[in-house]
Amino acid sequence: MVCNGVIILECLCVKVKKRSGESVRAVLFEQDLLDNSFRIAADGDYLYLPIKSTPDESLFTHPVSVEYHECEPQQSRPTLKDMLGYAPSFEIVGDIAIIDSDEPEAEKVARALLKFRPQLKAVLGEGPAIEGEFRVRPMRFIAGEKHTETIHKDHGCLYALDIAKVYFSPRLSTERQRIADQIGPDDVVVDMFAGVGPYSIPAAKRCRKVYAADKNPEAVKFLKKNVELNKLDNMEAMEADARDLPEILGQVADHVIMNLPHNASDFLKEAIALTKPGGVIHYYAMAHEDSLFGPSIDIIKKAATDAGRRVEVVETRTVRSYAPHQYNICIDARID
Ligand code: SAM
């Protein structure tokens, strides 16, 4: 049947009073019985929940019946690939999408993204390489509202940031969570290269104290804002050169986070000085696939020996591919 230009088909449904609809829908969802290819229909006091097969009525605490009813098929939403003929790569930071600046059809991709994901407000193009001490990605405006400041949500944490002024990558979410999972309630954490806080804030939600430092004043401005946004009272945001942290803080850390993959080796002396006996350094580096961990482990061992400390490698892992044959790696090393 076609009704006002919309196709309506008969399908098997659970009929339930509207006021009990949500709890019955939840049971059907849990049992994987909802037929999502149809929309839920309403008629008077009743809802009709499309189902794949007849459920056992003992599942429900509310009166239900099973019958055929007319429902509208769900429109399958076109994908970006349908719209463009190919799937462009992009990442999302808050309400901003970031695509490659050299994307051949940047404007067309940007328009499609804004249409396809209504929560997006702006599309930016990322330049070829992250450069400079503050690791800020060069950005150019492509479409939508002209802004670079946003709030990104991840694992229940909020990050205010300006993507044109600070480093931030949504791609490291799993890795950041993995570090947070190693941190205990009595621990003190020093995040030497904190950025806007994506390691520090999840850590602060589960430990005693976090010292989060960055040399970029813009990053620290957002770091402070993020302490407030996430309602934390155990995290100190500091504008500081990581070089000076041992002098400022002393040997305080159960965990030291060194997310400066291109230069972390230059700061190992300071990281070791910050680490209590038995504390763990989370050391990031870029490495060639032919020798992923060996060279970094040697560097860590030498720095520990120079400081009269011993080191035990707790875990090594590949975080993500960075360039052809190059990987971002992490080494968790206990310093005794
Ligand atoms: N940990 C953050 C994250 O995951 O988003 C930021 C990582 S980013 C790769 C490295 C950060 O280190 C940048 O925010 C940069 O400003 C900061 N940085 C670079 N050199 C520094 C130094 N000598 N002392 C403190 N921070 C520094």
Short mmCIF file of C-alpha atoms and ligand atoms in Angstrom, two decimals:
data_model
loop_
_atom_site.label_atom_id
_atom_site.label_comp_id
_atom_site.label_asym_id
_atom_site.label_seq_id
_atom_site.Cartn_x
_atom_site.Cartn_y
_atom_site.Cartn_z
CA MET A 1 0.00 0.00 0.00
CA VAL A 2 1.20 3.57 -0.72
CA CYS A 3 -0.01 6.27 1.71
CA ASN A 4 0.91 9.95 0.99
CA GLY A 5 3.71 8.70 -1.22
CA VAL A 6 5.06 6.42 1.56
CA ILE A 7 5.12 2.65 1.09
CA ILE A 8 3.41 0.77 3.96
CA LEU A 9 3.80 -2.98 4.42
CA GLU A 10 2.23 -5.49 6.79
CA CYS A 11 4.67 -6.96 9.25
CA LEU A 12 4.63 -9.02 12.42
CA CYS A 13 4.44 -6.74 15.49
CA VAL A 14 4.14 -6.76 19.25
CA LYS A 15 1.13 -4.60 20.15
CA VAL A 16 1.53 -2.83 23.47
CA LYS A 17 -0.05 0.14 25.32
CA LYS A 18 1.98 3.29 24.63
CA ARG A 19 2.87 3.78 28.31
CA SER A 20 4.50 0.29 28.42
CA GLY A 21 6.15 0.68 25.00
CA GLU A 22 9.67 1.53 26.15
CA SER A 23 10.10 -1.36 28.58
CA VAL A 24 8.72 -3.86 26.03
CA ARG A 25 10.93 -2.37 23.32
CA ALA A 26 13.94 -2.77 25.64
CA VAL A 27 13.15 -6.47 26.19
CA LEU A 28 12.76 -7.05 22.44
CA PHE A 29 16.04 -5.23 21.81
CA GLU A 30 17.84 -7.35 24.43
CA GLN A 31 16.47 -10.54 22.87
CA ASP A 32 17.50 -9.32 19.39
CA LEU A 33 13.88 -9.64 18.25
CA LEU A 34 13.27 -6.09 16.96
CA ASP A 35 12.98 -5.87 13.18
CA ASN A 36 14.83 -2.62 12.49
CA SER A 37 13.95 -2.68 8.81
CA PHE A 38 10.52 -1.25 9.79
CA ARG A 39 9.54 1.86 11.76
CA ILE A 40 7.49 1.53 14.94
CA ALA A 41 3.81 2.33 14.17
CA ALA A 42 1.28 4.01 16.49
CA ASP A 43 -2.50 3.75 16.48
CA GLY A 44 -4.66 5.30 19.24
CA ASP A 45 -3.32 4.14 22.63
CA TYR A 46 -1.15 1.41 21.11
CA LEU A 47 2.31 1.02 19.65
CA TYR A 48 3.21 -1.69 17.15
CA LEU A 49 6.82 -2.84 17.52
CA PRO A 50 8.02 -4.70 14.39
CA ILE A 51 9.61 -8.05 15.28
CA LYS A 52 11.61 -10.74 13.51
CA SER A 53 9.80 -13.68 15.15
CA THR A 54 7.18 -14.36 17.81
CA PRO A 55 8.58 -13.79 21.32
CA ASP A 56 7.77 -15.84 24.38
CA GLU A 57 5.10 -13.73 26.13
CA SER A 58 6.52 -14.65 29.55
CA LEU A 59 9.38 -12.23 28.74
CA PHE A 60 7.09 -9.27 29.35
CA THR A 61 5.76 -7.83 32.59
CA HIS A 62 3.18 -5.76 30.64
CA PRO A 63 0.25 -7.13 28.60
CA VAL A 64 1.18 -7.57 24.93
CA SER A 65 -0.23 -9.34 21.89
CA VAL A 66 1.38 -10.38 18.63
CA GLU A 67 -0.34 -9.47 15.39
CA TYR A 68 0.28 -8.22 11.88
CA HIS A 69 0.14 -4.45 11.43
CA GLU A 70 0.97 -1.92 8.73
CA CYS A 71 4.42 -0.35 9.21
CA GLU A 72 6.61 1.92 7.12
CA PRO A 73 9.91 0.39 5.98
CA GLN A 74 12.95 2.25 7.31
CA GLN A 75 14.62 4.30 4.61
CA SER A 76 18.15 3.02 4.38
CA ARG A 77 20.26 6.19 4.73
CA PRO A 78 22.70 6.75 1.88
CA THR A 79 26.30 6.34 2.95
CA LEU A 80 29.06 8.82 2.13
CA LYS A 81 30.24 6.29 -0.43
CA ASP A 82 26.79 6.33 -2.08
CA MET A 83 26.94 10.13 -2.21
CA LEU A 84 30.51 10.46 -3.51
CA GLY A 85 31.22 7.20 -5.32
CA TYR A 86 34.14 6.50 -2.94
CA ALA A 87 34.80 6.57 0.80
CA PRO A 88 37.02 9.56 1.73
CA SER A 89 39.10 9.39 4.88
CA PHE A 90 38.29 11.90 7.60
CA GLU A 91 38.38 12.29 11.34
CA ILE A 92 35.97 14.05 13.66
CA VAL A 93 36.96 16.35 16.53
CA GLY A 94 33.86 17.65 18.31
CA ASP A 95 31.67 19.26 15.64
CA ILE A 96 34.55 19.62 13.16
CA ALA A 97 35.48 17.14 10.42
CA ILE A 98 39.08 17.08 9.25
CA ILE A 99 39.99 15.83 5.79
CA ASP A 100 43.29 15.79 3.88
CA SER A 101 44.06 19.17 2.36
CA ASP A 102 45.15 17.44 -0.83
CA GLU A 103 41.82 15.56 -1.08
CA PRO A 104 41.10 16.00 -4.83
CA GLU A 105 37.46 16.97 -4.34
CA ALA A 106 37.74 18.68 -0.96
CA GLU A 107 34.73 21.01 -1.34
CA LYS A 108 32.46 18.22 -2.59
CA VAL A 109 33.55 15.90 0.26
CA ALA A 110 33.04 18.73 2.78
CA ARG A 111 29.50 19.43 1.53
CA ALA A 112 28.67 15.71 1.65
CA LEU A 113 30.04 15.42 5.20
CA LEU A 114 27.98 18.39 6.41
CA LYS A 115 24.86 16.90 4.84
CA PHE A 116 25.56 13.33 5.95
CA ARG A 117 26.39 14.14 9.58
CA PRO A 118 24.14 16.96 10.80
CA GLN A 119 26.11 17.26 14.08
CA LEU A 120 29.09 18.59 12.07
CA LYS A 121 29.38 22.37 11.77
CA ALA A 122 32.70 22.85 9.98
CA VAL A 123 35.07 20.99 7.68
CA LEU A 124 38.80 21.73 7.74
CA GLY A 125 41.65 20.47 5.59
CA GLU A 126 44.75 19.19 7.34
CA GLY A 127 48.14 20.15 5.91
CA PRO A 128 50.78 17.59 5.00
CA ALA A 129 52.64 17.26 8.31
CA ILE A 130 52.45 18.18 11.98
CA GLU A 131 55.32 20.52 12.60
CA GLY A 132 56.96 22.57 15.30
CA GLU A 133 57.56 22.10 18.99
CA PHE A 134 53.85 22.33 19.84
CA ARG A 135 52.89 19.68 17.24
CA VAL A 136 50.00 21.78 15.88
CA ARG A 137 48.45 20.56 12.64
CA PRO A 138 48.26 23.19 9.87
CA MET A 139 44.55 23.64 9.03
CA ARG A 140 42.64 25.41 6.28
CA PHE A 141 38.95 26.20 6.30
CA ILE A 142 36.92 24.36 3.66
CA ALA A 143 33.20 24.56 4.46
CA GLY A 144 30.52 25.21 7.07
CA GLU A 145 30.93 27.62 9.98
CA LYS A 146 34.32 29.27 10.19
CA HIS A 147 35.51 28.03 13.56
CA THR A 148 38.33 25.88 14.87
CA GLU A 149 37.30 25.74 18.55
CA THR A 150 35.12 22.87 19.70
CA ILE A 151 34.38 20.42 22.50
CA HIS A 152 35.26 16.78 21.86
CA LYS A 153 33.68 13.98 23.91
CA ASP A 154 35.43 10.69 24.50
CA HIS A 155 34.85 7.92 27.05
CA GLY A 156 32.76 10.25 29.24
CA CYS A 157 35.39 13.03 29.23
CA LEU A 158 35.07 16.49 27.67
CA TYR A 159 37.90 18.25 25.85
CA ALA A 160 37.59 21.90 24.89
CA LEU A 161 40.25 22.70 22.29
CA ASP A 162 41.17 24.83 19.31
CA ILE A 163 42.40 22.43 16.65
CA ALA A 164 44.32 25.25 14.90
CA LYS A 165 46.28 26.11 18.08
CA VAL A 166 46.89 22.82 19.93
CA TYR A 167 47.65 19.18 19.22
CA PHE A 168 44.75 16.76 19.48
CA SER A 169 44.04 13.42 17.82
CA PRO A 170 40.79 11.49 18.24
CA ARG A 171 42.57 8.43 16.86
CA LEU A 172 44.46 7.64 20.07
CA SER A 173 41.31 7.10 22.14
CA THR A 174 41.85 3.34 22.73
CA GLU A 175 45.49 3.83 23.64
CA ARG A 176 44.65 6.58 26.13
CA GLN A 177 42.05 4.36 27.75
CA ARG A 178 44.59 1.54 27.98
CA ILE A 179 46.94 3.78 29.95
CA ALA A 180 44.10 5.01 32.21
CA ASP A 181 43.21 1.38 32.97
CA GLN A 182 46.71 0.83 34.45
CA ILE A 183 46.34 3.68 36.95
CA GLY A 184 45.24 2.94 40.51
CA PRO A 185 43.34 5.06 43.07
CA ASP A 186 46.43 5.96 45.15
CA ASP A 187 48.66 6.78 42.19
CA VAL A 188 50.27 10.10 41.33
CA VAL A 189 50.62 10.73 37.60
CA VAL A 190 52.86 13.18 35.75
CA ASP A 191 51.81 13.86 32.14
CA MET A 192 54.91 15.59 30.76
CA PHE A 193 53.39 16.55 27.38
CA ALA A 194 49.74 16.87 28.31
CA GLY A 195 48.24 18.89 25.43
CA VAL A 196 44.59 19.58 26.32
CA GLY A 197 44.56 16.60 28.68
CA PRO A 198 43.34 13.45 26.91
CA TYR A 199 45.70 11.28 29.01
CA SER A 200 45.55 13.39 32.17
CA ILE A 201 41.77 13.71 32.50
CA PRO A 202 40.86 9.98 32.31
CA ALA A 203 43.79 9.37 34.71
CA ALA A 204 42.55 12.06 37.14
CA LYS A 205 39.14 10.41 37.19
CA ARG A 206 40.68 7.36 38.82
CA CYS A 207 43.78 8.40 40.77
CA ARG A 208 44.92 10.60 43.65
CA LYS A 209 46.72 13.39 41.78
CA VAL A 210 47.71 14.35 38.24
CA TYR A 211 50.30 16.96 37.28
CA ALA A 212 49.63 17.86 33.65
CA ALA A 213 52.27 20.03 31.97
CA ASP A 214 52.65 21.53 28.51
CA LYS A 215 54.87 24.20 27.04
CA ASN A 216 52.20 25.51 24.65
CA PRO A 217 50.30 28.31 26.49
CA GLU A 218 47.22 27.70 24.31
CA ALA A 219 47.18 24.00 25.29
CA VAL A 220 47.44 24.96 28.98
CA LYS A 221 44.59 27.46 28.60
CA PHE A 222 42.35 24.60 27.39
CA LEU A 223 43.86 22.16 29.89
CA LYS A 224 42.69 24.48 32.70
CA LYS A 225 39.26 24.81 31.09
CA ASN A 226 39.05 21.01 30.83
CA VAL A 227 39.85 20.56 34.52
CA GLU A 228 36.71 22.65 35.15
CA LEU A 229 34.59 21.03 32.43
CA ASN A 230 35.33 17.60 33.88
CA LYS A 231 34.83 18.82 37.48
CA LEU A 232 38.24 17.65 38.69
CA ASP A 233 39.86 18.85 41.90
CA ASN A 234 42.92 16.57 41.83
CA MET A 235 44.55 17.75 38.61
CA GLU A 236 47.05 20.58 38.29
CA ALA A 237 47.47 22.13 34.84
CA MET A 238 50.93 23.67 34.50
CA GLU A 239 52.53 25.73 31.76
CA ALA A 240 56.04 24.32 31.97
CA ASP A 241 58.91 22.93 29.95
CA ALA A 242 59.13 19.20 30.69
CA ARG A 243 62.84 19.82 31.22
CA ASP A 244 62.04 21.69 34.45
CA LEU A 245 59.54 19.23 35.94
CA PRO A 246 61.94 17.27 38.20
CA GLU A 247 63.02 20.53 39.81
CA ILE A 248 59.40 21.70 40.22
CA LEU A 249 57.83 18.40 41.34
CA GLY A 250 60.59 16.06 42.56
CA GLN A 251 60.40 12.25 42.50
CA VAL A 252 56.59 12.05 42.83
CA ALA A 253 55.26 9.83 40.07
CA ASP A 254 53.82 6.32 40.05
CA HIS A 255 53.18 6.85 36.31
CA VAL A 256 54.94 9.21 33.91
CA ILE A 257 53.29 9.71 30.51
CA MET A 258 55.65 10.71 27.70
CA ASN A 259 53.46 11.27 24.66
CA LEU A 260 55.99 13.13 22.52
CA PRO A 261 56.79 10.33 20.08
CA HIS A 262 59.35 12.17 17.94
CA ASN A 263 61.43 13.49 20.85
CA ALA A 264 60.61 11.53 24.01
CA SER A 265 64.17 10.16 24.11
CA ASP A 266 65.43 13.73 24.76
CA PHE A 267 63.43 13.82 28.03
CA LEU A 268 64.15 10.38 29.51
CA LYS A 269 66.55 11.74 32.11
CA GLU A 270 63.76 14.01 33.43
CA ALA A 271 61.12 11.24 33.22
CA ILE A 272 63.32 8.89 35.27
CA ALA A 273 64.02 11.62 37.83
CA LEU A 274 60.24 12.11 38.25
CA THR A 275 59.55 8.37 38.73
CA LYS A 276 59.35 6.82 42.21
CA PRO A 277 61.08 3.42 42.63
CA GLY A 278 58.63 0.91 41.12
CA GLY A 279 56.87 3.58 39.05
CA VAL A 280 56.13 3.11 35.35
CA ILE A 281 57.12 5.29 32.40
CA HIS A 282 54.81 5.15 29.36
CA TYR A 283 57.25 5.96 26.57
CA TYR A 284 56.05 6.74 23.03
CA ALA A 285 58.26 6.67 19.95
CA MET A 286 58.18 6.34 16.17
CA ALA A 287 59.87 3.18 14.93
CA HIS A 288 60.65 1.34 11.71
CA GLU A 289 58.84 -1.97 11.26
CA ASP A 290 62.18 -3.82 11.02
CA SER A 291 63.13 -2.91 14.59
CA LEU A 292 60.03 -1.78 16.42
CA PHE A 293 61.09 -1.88 20.08
CA GLY A 294 64.81 -2.82 20.39
CA PRO A 295 66.32 0.65 19.77
CA SER A 296 63.91 2.41 22.17
CA ILE A 297 64.43 -0.22 24.88
CA ASP A 298 68.21 0.30 24.57
CA ILE A 299 67.75 4.08 24.95
CA ILE A 300 65.55 3.63 28.04
CA LYS A 301 68.02 1.16 29.60
CA LYS A 302 70.95 3.51 29.01
CA ALA A 303 69.09 6.48 30.56
CA ALA A 304 68.16 4.34 33.60
CA THR A 305 71.72 3.05 34.02
CA ASP A 306 73.09 6.60 33.74
CA ALA A 307 70.73 7.58 36.59
CA GLY A 308 71.80 4.57 38.70
CA ARG A 309 68.33 2.97 38.29
CA ARG A 310 67.21 -0.41 36.95
CA VAL A 311 64.52 -0.91 34.34
CA GLU A 312 62.09 -3.72 33.55
CA VAL A 313 60.05 -3.58 30.35
CA VAL A 314 56.46 -4.37 31.35
CA GLU A 315 54.80 -4.19 27.93
CA THR A 316 55.51 -3.19 24.34
CA ARG A 317 52.88 -2.46 21.73
CA THR A 318 52.24 -0.92 18.36
CA VAL A 319 49.77 1.94 18.73
CA ARG A 320 49.10 2.75 15.08
CA SER A 321 50.67 2.94 11.68
CA TYR A 322 52.20 6.39 11.16
CA ALA A 323 53.77 6.34 7.68
CA PRO A 324 54.80 3.59 5.27
CA HIS A 325 56.86 1.09 7.34
CA GLN A 326 56.77 3.47 10.36
CA TYR A 327 54.77 2.84 13.52
CA ASN A 328 53.87 4.79 16.63
CA ILE A 329 54.87 2.47 19.47
CA CYS A 330 54.58 2.50 23.25
CA ILE A 331 56.85 0.90 25.84
CA ASP A 332 55.72 0.63 29.45
CA ALA A 333 58.88 0.41 31.57
CA ARG A 334 59.08 -0.03 35.36
CA ILE A 335 61.91 1.97 36.90
CA ASP A 336 63.36 0.59 40.16
N1 SAM B 1 49.38 14.21 25.22
C1 SAM B 1 48.65 15.10 24.36
C2 SAM B 1 47.68 14.34 23.48
O1 SAM B 1 47.75 13.11 23.42
O2 SAM B 1 46.85 14.98 22.84
C3 SAM B 1 49.59 15.97 23.52
C4 SAM B 1 50.58 15.20 22.73
S1 SAM B 1 51.47 16.15 21.53
C5 SAM B 1 52.13 14.84 20.55
C6 SAM B 1 52.89 16.71 22.40
C7 SAM B 1 52.66 17.90 23.32
O3 SAM B 1 53.90 18.20 23.96
C8 SAM B 1 52.21 19.17 22.61
O4 SAM B 1 51.05 19.65 23.22
C9 SAM B 1 53.39 20.16 22.81
O5 SAM B 1 52.97 21.48 22.98
C10 SAM B 1 54.03 19.59 24.08
N2 SAM B 1 55.48 19.88 24.23
C11 SAM B 1 56.44 19.86 23.29
N3 SAM B 1 57.62 20.10 23.84
C12 SAM B 1 57.41 20.27 25.17
C13 SAM B 1 58.28 20.54 26.27
N4 SAM B 1 59.60 20.70 26.12
N5 SAM B 1 57.72 20.61 27.49
C14 SAM B 1 56.39 20.46 27.68
N6 SAM B 1 55.53 20.23 26.65
C15 SAM B 1 56.04 20.13 25.42
#
